[in-house]
Amino acid sequence: MLQQLWTESTKPKSLDSLDYHSEISEILRKLAKNSDFPHLLFYGPNGAGKKTRVLAFLKEVYGSGVYTVTEEEKEYKINETSNTTTSCTVLSSKFHIDVAPSDADHHDKVIIQKLIKEVASSHQVNSKQTKDFKVVIINEVDNLTKEAQASLRRTMEKYIERCRIILICESLAKIINPIRSRCLLIRIPAPNQTQVAQILDKISTQYNCKISQQLINKIAIASNGNLREAILYLQSTRVNNTCIKDDQNIGAQEWKIHIQQNIVIPIIKNQLVETMKEIREKFYQLLVNCIPVDRIMFEMLQGVLNQYKDHANKTILYELIKSTAKCENRARQGSKGIVHLEALAAEYMTIIKQFA
């Protein structure tokens, strides 16, 4: 029998049980007490707890029934004159639905229009325990096409009496202004190292893991504020179901090792056209395996900063960070990730040649 992931089994299910960002929990608690609340947009880095907070908020609004969900594959016609369809996976409870329309690529607009219309048209039983509207959770809204976002904006206005929309994304950079202006923006920062370590300590006690504070701190550092990753690290390094050794390695993910060995090291060693040609193929391997461009850039930056952190000329660190921020911002605005990754590699080479 497969062991349940600790990321799921230890996930808090109420605002009171959340371990950090208590000030945000208080805001959500006040919103839940009102008879009405606006469309919401939760944004922040991966593993910060955005979705966990959304569901805890909905539990505060509707009760524990939000965790009783069914999964369904829904199909929608692209247009009335064609039999071509697009589909998406929908999780639904009596009170809300949960969907990621961006999975349908360029048909995301169709899913947004038809799914929200369908939800708004359905009758919500009104009682003292429920609101007279349903909630639609849209994940990865920053990956929606501009056409889908424009459609979402119109839909938000049209059906506001019948449904509320909660959007979840990593960055606001790709969200059009008309959507931002129609939502209450709630930023969920990543937990700090101390907060991650405290949660890992609590989980290790819950599962009777014998683990030192030293190793907990190592995992907290390796996770870079991604609590989901930290908990997976903890579960994956467990030995014999009882004890974790102090000297045990924190297993780096294969794609991160790939970036350091096949991209960062060649950039540092050889600032040549031939090097650019070699690492282009390495970038494609990462993109084909669905590693996000911003995560690749982050790991590249970590690698070069570690290499030059003790360099006498600290200007190199500033220039590396500045170039990464510039390329990441351009990548969020654009669509061809490979172009921006190559641009960042070229910038690193120029900076290293000039300052190293």
Short mmCIF file of C-alpha atoms in Angstrom, two decimals:
data_model
loop_
_atom_site.label_atom_id
_atom_site.label_comp_id
_atom_site.label_asym_id
_atom_site.label_seq_id
_atom_site.Cartn_x
_atom_site.Cartn_y
_atom_site.Cartn_z
CA MET A 1 0.00 0.00 0.00
CA LEU A 2 1.37 3.44 -0.97
CA GLN A 3 2.12 5.76 1.92
CA GLN A 4 0.20 9.03 1.84
CA LEU A 5 2.30 12.10 1.17
CA TRP A 6 2.90 14.11 4.32
CA THR A 7 2.18 17.28 2.35
CA GLU A 8 -1.45 16.10 2.22
CA SER A 9 -1.84 14.31 5.54
CA THR A 10 -0.42 17.22 7.57
CA LYS A 11 -2.13 20.03 5.64
CA PRO A 12 -4.04 22.43 7.95
CA LYS A 13 -7.77 22.56 7.25
CA SER A 14 -8.81 25.64 9.21
CA LEU A 15 -7.55 29.19 9.68
CA ASP A 16 -6.90 28.47 13.36
CA SER A 17 -4.54 25.60 12.54
CA LEU A 18 -2.30 27.56 10.15
CA ASP A 19 1.23 27.91 11.51
CA TYR A 20 2.38 31.24 10.07
CA HIS A 21 1.11 34.55 8.61
CA SER A 22 -1.46 34.94 11.39
CA GLU A 23 -2.19 38.50 10.22
CA ILE A 24 -3.43 37.12 6.87
CA SER A 25 -5.57 34.54 8.68
CA GLU A 26 -7.18 37.38 10.65
CA ILE A 27 -8.03 39.25 7.43
CA LEU A 28 -9.59 36.09 5.97
CA ARG A 29 -11.52 35.45 9.17
CA LYS A 30 -13.06 38.92 9.00
CA LEU A 31 -13.94 38.45 5.33
CA ALA A 32 -15.63 35.13 6.10
CA LYS A 33 -17.82 36.72 8.78
CA ASN A 34 -19.34 39.18 6.31
CA SER A 35 -22.47 38.25 4.40
CA ASP A 36 -20.55 39.06 1.23
CA PHE A 37 -16.95 39.22 0.05
CA PRO A 38 -15.28 40.40 -3.18
CA HIS A 39 -13.40 38.41 -5.80
CA LEU A 40 -10.00 37.48 -4.33
CA LEU A 41 -6.57 37.08 -5.88
CA PHE A 42 -3.99 35.14 -3.86
CA TYR A 43 -0.42 35.46 -5.10
CA GLY A 44 2.98 34.31 -3.87
CA PRO A 45 5.76 31.77 -4.50
CA ASN A 46 5.32 28.01 -4.87
CA GLY A 47 4.92 26.18 -1.58
CA ALA A 48 3.97 29.30 0.40
CA GLY A 49 0.51 27.95 1.28
CA LYS A 50 -1.82 29.85 -1.08
CA LYS A 51 -4.19 26.95 -1.84
CA THR A 52 -4.18 25.78 1.78
CA ARG A 53 -5.31 29.23 2.90
CA VAL A 54 -7.97 29.45 0.21
CA LEU A 55 -9.56 26.17 1.33
CA ALA A 56 -9.24 27.09 5.02
CA PHE A 57 -11.01 30.36 4.22
CA LEU A 58 -13.81 28.51 2.41
CA LYS A 59 -14.19 26.20 5.39
CA GLU A 60 -14.65 29.30 7.55
CA VAL A 61 -17.36 30.47 5.12
CA TYR A 62 -19.22 27.23 4.36
CA GLY A 63 -18.05 24.63 6.87
CA SER A 64 -16.13 21.36 6.47
CA GLY A 65 -18.22 20.36 3.42
CA VAL A 66 -15.70 22.16 1.19
CA TYR A 67 -13.34 19.21 1.75
CA THR A 68 -15.92 16.70 0.45
CA VAL A 69 -15.07 16.89 -3.23
CA THR A 70 -15.62 14.85 -6.36
CA GLU A 71 -13.38 14.82 -9.44
CA GLU A 72 -14.87 15.06 -12.92
CA GLU A 73 -13.54 15.47 -16.45
CA LYS A 74 -15.70 18.07 -18.19
CA GLU A 75 -15.91 18.52 -21.96
CA TYR A 76 -16.97 21.67 -23.77
CA LYS A 77 -17.53 22.39 -27.45
CA ILE A 78 -15.08 24.91 -28.89
CA ASN A 79 -17.94 26.54 -30.81
CA GLU A 80 -21.50 25.71 -31.81
CA THR A 81 -20.66 24.95 -35.45
CA SER A 82 -17.96 22.37 -34.70
CA ASN A 83 -17.80 19.04 -32.91
CA THR A 84 -14.29 19.79 -31.65
CA THR A 85 -14.15 19.77 -27.86
CA THR A 86 -11.76 20.72 -25.10
CA SER A 87 -11.70 19.27 -21.61
CA CYS A 88 -10.48 20.00 -18.11
CA THR A 89 -10.44 18.30 -14.72
CA VAL A 90 -12.80 19.88 -12.19
CA LEU A 91 -12.88 19.28 -8.44
CA SER A 92 -16.21 20.27 -6.94
CA SER A 93 -18.02 20.35 -3.63
CA LYS A 94 -21.53 21.53 -2.83
CA PHE A 95 -20.12 25.03 -2.36
CA HIS A 96 -17.26 25.51 -4.82
CA ILE A 97 -15.43 24.25 -7.88
CA ASP A 98 -11.67 24.10 -8.39
CA VAL A 99 -10.12 24.22 -11.87
CA ALA A 100 -6.94 25.07 -13.81
CA PRO A 101 -8.15 26.25 -17.27
CA SER A 102 -4.57 26.92 -18.42
CA ASP A 103 -4.17 23.13 -18.78
CA ALA A 104 -6.31 23.44 -21.93
CA ASP A 105 -3.70 25.74 -23.51
CA HIS A 106 -5.26 28.07 -26.12
CA HIS A 107 -8.77 26.77 -25.38
CA ASP A 108 -8.67 28.17 -21.82
CA LYS A 109 -11.03 30.97 -22.85
CA VAL A 110 -13.76 28.44 -23.73
CA ILE A 111 -13.48 26.70 -20.36
CA ILE A 112 -13.65 29.97 -18.43
CA GLN A 113 -16.72 31.20 -20.30
CA LYS A 114 -18.71 27.98 -20.19
CA LEU A 115 -17.71 26.66 -16.77
CA ILE A 116 -18.39 29.89 -14.88
CA LYS A 117 -21.67 30.38 -16.75
CA GLU A 118 -22.64 26.82 -15.80
CA VAL A 119 -21.82 27.45 -12.13
CA ALA A 120 -23.61 30.80 -12.05
CA SER A 121 -26.71 29.25 -13.63
CA SER A 122 -26.95 26.45 -11.07
CA HIS A 123 -29.16 27.08 -8.03
CA GLN A 124 -27.35 27.45 -4.71
CA VAL A 125 -29.48 26.33 -1.80
CA ASN A 126 -29.73 29.27 0.61
CA SER A 127 -29.68 28.72 4.35
CA LYS A 128 -28.21 30.23 7.48
CA GLN A 129 -25.08 28.16 6.97
CA THR A 130 -24.39 29.05 3.34
CA LYS A 131 -23.96 32.07 1.10
CA ASP A 132 -26.31 32.47 -1.85
CA PHE A 133 -23.41 32.15 -4.28
CA LYS A 134 -20.85 29.54 -5.23
CA VAL A 135 -17.09 30.04 -5.38
CA VAL A 136 -14.93 29.27 -8.41
CA ILE A 137 -11.23 28.69 -7.67
CA ILE A 138 -9.06 29.28 -10.73
CA ASN A 139 -5.48 28.03 -10.35
CA GLU A 140 -2.40 29.21 -12.26
CA VAL A 141 -4.25 32.25 -13.56
CA ASP A 142 -0.90 33.79 -14.56
CA ASN A 143 -0.63 31.04 -17.20
CA LEU A 144 -3.91 32.00 -18.88
CA THR A 145 -3.76 33.53 -22.35
CA LYS A 146 -4.56 37.24 -22.64
CA GLU A 147 -7.81 36.33 -24.45
CA ALA A 148 -8.84 34.07 -21.56
CA GLN A 149 -8.01 36.80 -19.05
CA ALA A 150 -10.11 39.32 -20.98
CA SER A 151 -12.97 36.81 -21.03
CA LEU A 152 -12.52 36.21 -17.29
CA ARG A 153 -12.75 39.95 -16.62
CA ARG A 154 -16.09 40.17 -18.46
CA THR A 155 -17.38 37.04 -16.74
CA MET A 156 -16.44 38.37 -13.29
CA GLU A 157 -18.63 41.41 -13.88
CA LYS A 158 -21.53 39.55 -15.46
CA TYR A 159 -22.01 36.85 -12.82
CA ILE A 160 -20.94 38.64 -9.62
CA GLU A 161 -24.42 38.16 -8.10
CA ARG A 162 -24.26 34.37 -8.49
CA CYS A 163 -20.62 33.45 -7.93
CA ARG A 164 -17.37 34.69 -6.44
CA ILE A 165 -14.05 33.97 -8.08
CA ILE A 166 -10.83 33.22 -6.20
CA LEU A 167 -7.72 33.42 -8.35
CA ILE A 168 -4.38 31.84 -7.47
CA CYS A 169 -1.05 32.69 -9.10
CA GLU A 170 2.65 33.07 -8.41
CA SER A 171 3.17 36.55 -9.81
CA LEU A 172 0.98 39.51 -10.69
CA ALA A 173 3.25 40.43 -13.61
CA LYS A 174 1.23 38.43 -16.16
CA ILE A 175 -2.21 39.37 -14.81
CA ILE A 176 -3.95 42.11 -16.78
CA ASN A 177 -4.79 45.28 -14.83
CA PRO A 178 -8.59 45.01 -15.28
CA ILE A 179 -8.55 41.69 -13.39
CA ARG A 180 -6.28 43.00 -10.63
CA SER A 181 -8.52 46.03 -10.11
CA ARG A 182 -11.61 43.82 -9.66
CA CYS A 183 -10.05 41.68 -6.91
CA LEU A 184 -8.88 42.08 -3.36
CA LEU A 185 -5.18 41.21 -3.64
CA ILE A 186 -3.78 38.96 -0.92
CA ARG A 187 -0.05 38.30 -0.97
CA ILE A 188 1.14 35.06 0.64
CA PRO A 189 4.91 35.34 1.27
CA ALA A 190 7.06 32.24 1.61
CA PRO A 191 7.64 31.16 5.22
CA ASN A 192 11.06 32.02 6.59
CA GLN A 193 13.65 29.43 7.57
CA THR A 194 12.65 29.47 11.25
CA GLN A 195 8.97 28.92 10.42
CA VAL A 196 9.79 26.04 8.06
CA ALA A 197 12.01 24.43 10.72
CA GLN A 198 9.26 24.71 13.37
CA ILE A 199 6.72 23.02 11.08
CA LEU A 200 9.17 20.23 10.20
CA ASP A 201 9.84 19.69 13.90
CA LYS A 202 6.09 19.38 14.54
CA ILE A 203 5.64 16.90 11.67
CA SER A 204 8.60 14.79 12.79
CA THR A 205 7.05 14.56 16.27
CA GLN A 206 3.68 13.62 14.76
CA TYR A 207 5.28 10.76 12.80
CA ASN A 208 7.65 9.76 15.60
CA CYS A 209 10.76 10.62 13.57
CA LYS A 210 14.00 10.91 15.49
CA ILE A 211 15.71 13.81 13.77
CA SER A 212 18.21 16.39 15.02
CA GLN A 213 17.69 20.13 14.90
CA GLN A 214 20.79 20.31 12.73
CA LEU A 215 19.21 18.19 9.99
CA ILE A 216 15.88 20.02 10.27
CA ASN A 217 17.75 23.28 9.68
CA LYS A 218 19.55 21.74 6.68
CA ILE A 219 16.20 20.80 5.13
CA ALA A 220 14.76 24.25 5.86
CA ILE A 221 17.70 25.90 4.10
CA ALA A 222 17.56 23.51 1.11
CA SER A 223 13.85 24.20 0.56
CA ASN A 224 14.36 27.95 -0.02
CA GLY A 225 11.04 28.80 1.63
CA ASN A 226 9.05 26.18 -0.29
CA LEU A 227 7.24 24.40 2.53
CA ARG A 228 5.89 21.69 0.24
CA GLU A 229 9.43 20.84 -0.86
CA ALA A 230 10.66 20.89 2.73
CA ILE A 231 8.03 18.38 3.86
CA LEU A 232 8.78 16.13 0.87
CA TYR A 233 12.49 16.33 1.72
CA LEU A 234 11.70 15.28 5.29
CA GLN A 235 9.58 12.33 4.16
CA SER A 236 12.07 11.20 1.50
CA THR A 237 15.06 11.22 3.86
CA ARG A 238 13.34 9.12 6.50
CA VAL A 239 15.13 5.82 7.11
CA ASN A 240 13.51 2.58 8.30
CA ASN A 241 10.35 4.53 9.18
CA THR A 242 11.80 5.56 12.54
CA CYS A 243 15.11 7.39 12.44
CA ILE A 244 16.88 9.97 10.28
CA LYS A 245 20.67 10.14 10.55
CA ASP A 246 22.41 13.47 11.16
CA ASP A 247 24.83 12.94 8.27
CA GLN A 248 22.14 11.91 5.79
CA ASN A 249 22.21 13.79 2.49
CA ILE A 250 19.32 16.02 1.55
CA GLY A 251 18.61 14.63 -1.90
CA ALA A 252 18.68 17.40 -4.48
CA GLN A 253 16.15 17.03 -7.27
CA GLU A 254 17.61 15.73 -10.51
CA TRP A 255 16.71 18.82 -12.53
CA LYS A 256 18.51 21.07 -10.06
CA ILE A 257 21.66 18.97 -10.35
CA HIS A 258 21.29 19.13 -14.15
CA ILE A 259 21.25 22.95 -14.02
CA GLN A 260 24.34 23.20 -11.84
CA GLN A 261 26.44 20.61 -13.69
CA ASN A 262 25.39 21.19 -17.30
CA ILE A 263 24.52 24.90 -17.38
CA VAL A 264 26.06 26.88 -14.51
CA ILE A 265 29.51 25.24 -14.49
CA PRO A 266 30.00 25.60 -18.29
CA ILE A 267 28.96 29.28 -18.07
CA ILE A 268 31.52 29.90 -15.32
CA LYS A 269 34.33 27.98 -17.04
CA ASN A 270 33.94 29.00 -20.70
CA GLN A 271 32.33 32.22 -21.92
CA LEU A 272 32.26 31.09 -25.55
CA VAL A 273 29.76 30.83 -28.42
CA GLU A 274 30.29 27.05 -28.37
CA THR A 275 29.21 26.97 -24.73
CA MET A 276 25.96 28.75 -25.61
CA LYS A 277 25.24 26.14 -28.28
CA GLU A 278 25.86 23.32 -25.79
CA ILE A 279 23.66 24.68 -23.01
CA ARG A 280 20.80 25.50 -25.40
CA GLU A 281 20.10 21.76 -25.62
CA LYS A 282 20.23 21.54 -21.80
CA PHE A 283 17.62 24.30 -21.54
CA TYR A 284 15.34 22.43 -23.96
CA GLN A 285 15.61 19.28 -21.83
CA LEU A 286 14.37 21.23 -18.81
CA LEU A 287 11.51 22.91 -20.68
CA VAL A 288 10.35 19.62 -22.21
CA ASN A 289 10.11 18.25 -18.66
CA CYS A 290 7.87 21.19 -17.67
CA ILE A 291 10.36 22.91 -15.37
CA PRO A 292 9.17 26.56 -15.17
CA VAL A 293 11.46 29.23 -16.63
CA ASP A 294 11.53 31.24 -13.40
CA ARG A 295 12.63 28.18 -11.39
CA ILE A 296 15.44 27.51 -13.89
CA MET A 297 16.58 31.13 -13.60
CA PHE A 298 16.46 30.98 -9.81
CA GLU A 299 18.65 27.87 -9.71
CA MET A 300 21.08 29.43 -12.19
CA LEU A 301 21.35 32.52 -9.98
CA GLN A 302 21.91 30.40 -6.86
CA GLY A 303 24.71 28.57 -8.65
CA VAL A 304 26.61 31.65 -9.84
CA LEU A 305 26.14 33.49 -6.53
CA ASN A 306 27.58 30.53 -4.62
CA GLN A 307 30.58 30.56 -6.95
CA TYR A 308 31.32 34.28 -6.51
CA LYS A 309 30.04 35.00 -2.98
CA ASP A 310 33.62 35.43 -1.69
CA HIS A 311 34.85 37.39 -4.71
CA ALA A 312 36.78 40.58 -3.87
CA ASN A 313 34.72 42.67 -6.29
CA LYS A 314 31.16 42.58 -4.91
CA THR A 315 29.89 44.40 -8.00
CA ILE A 316 29.70 41.03 -9.73
CA LEU A 317 27.00 39.86 -7.29
CA TYR A 318 24.94 43.00 -7.86
CA GLU A 319 25.21 42.66 -11.65
CA LEU A 320 24.26 38.96 -11.59
CA ILE A 321 21.16 39.65 -9.49
CA LYS A 322 20.17 42.67 -11.60
CA SER A 323 20.47 40.74 -14.88
CA THR A 324 18.43 37.84 -13.47
CA ALA A 325 15.63 40.17 -12.34
CA LYS A 326 15.57 41.83 -15.76
CA CYS A 327 15.44 38.54 -17.70
CA GLU A 328 12.85 37.02 -15.36
CA ASN A 329 10.58 40.04 -15.77
CA ARG A 330 10.88 39.82 -19.57
CA ALA A 331 10.18 36.08 -19.45
CA ARG A 332 6.96 36.70 -17.48
CA GLN A 333 5.82 39.17 -20.12
CA GLY A 334 6.78 36.95 -23.07
CA SER A 335 5.94 33.45 -24.23
CA LYS A 336 9.16 31.83 -25.55
CA GLY A 337 11.07 30.76 -22.46
CA ILE A 338 14.12 29.50 -24.36
CA VAL A 339 14.85 33.02 -25.68
CA HIS A 340 14.97 34.49 -22.17
CA LEU A 341 17.03 31.61 -20.76
CA GLU A 342 19.63 32.06 -23.48
CA ALA A 343 19.62 35.81 -22.88
CA LEU A 344 20.30 35.24 -19.18
CA ALA A 345 23.15 32.82 -19.94
CA ALA A 346 24.68 35.40 -22.30
CA GLU A 347 24.36 38.13 -19.65
CA TYR A 348 26.06 35.91 -17.07
CA MET A 349 28.94 35.27 -19.47
CA THR A 350 29.37 39.00 -20.15
CA ILE A 351 29.34 39.84 -16.42
CA ILE A 352 31.79 37.06 -15.53
CA LYS A 353 34.18 38.16 -18.28
CA GLN A 354 34.02 41.76 -17.11
CA PHE A 355 34.19 41.39 -13.33
CA ALA A 356 35.54 37.93 -12.42
#
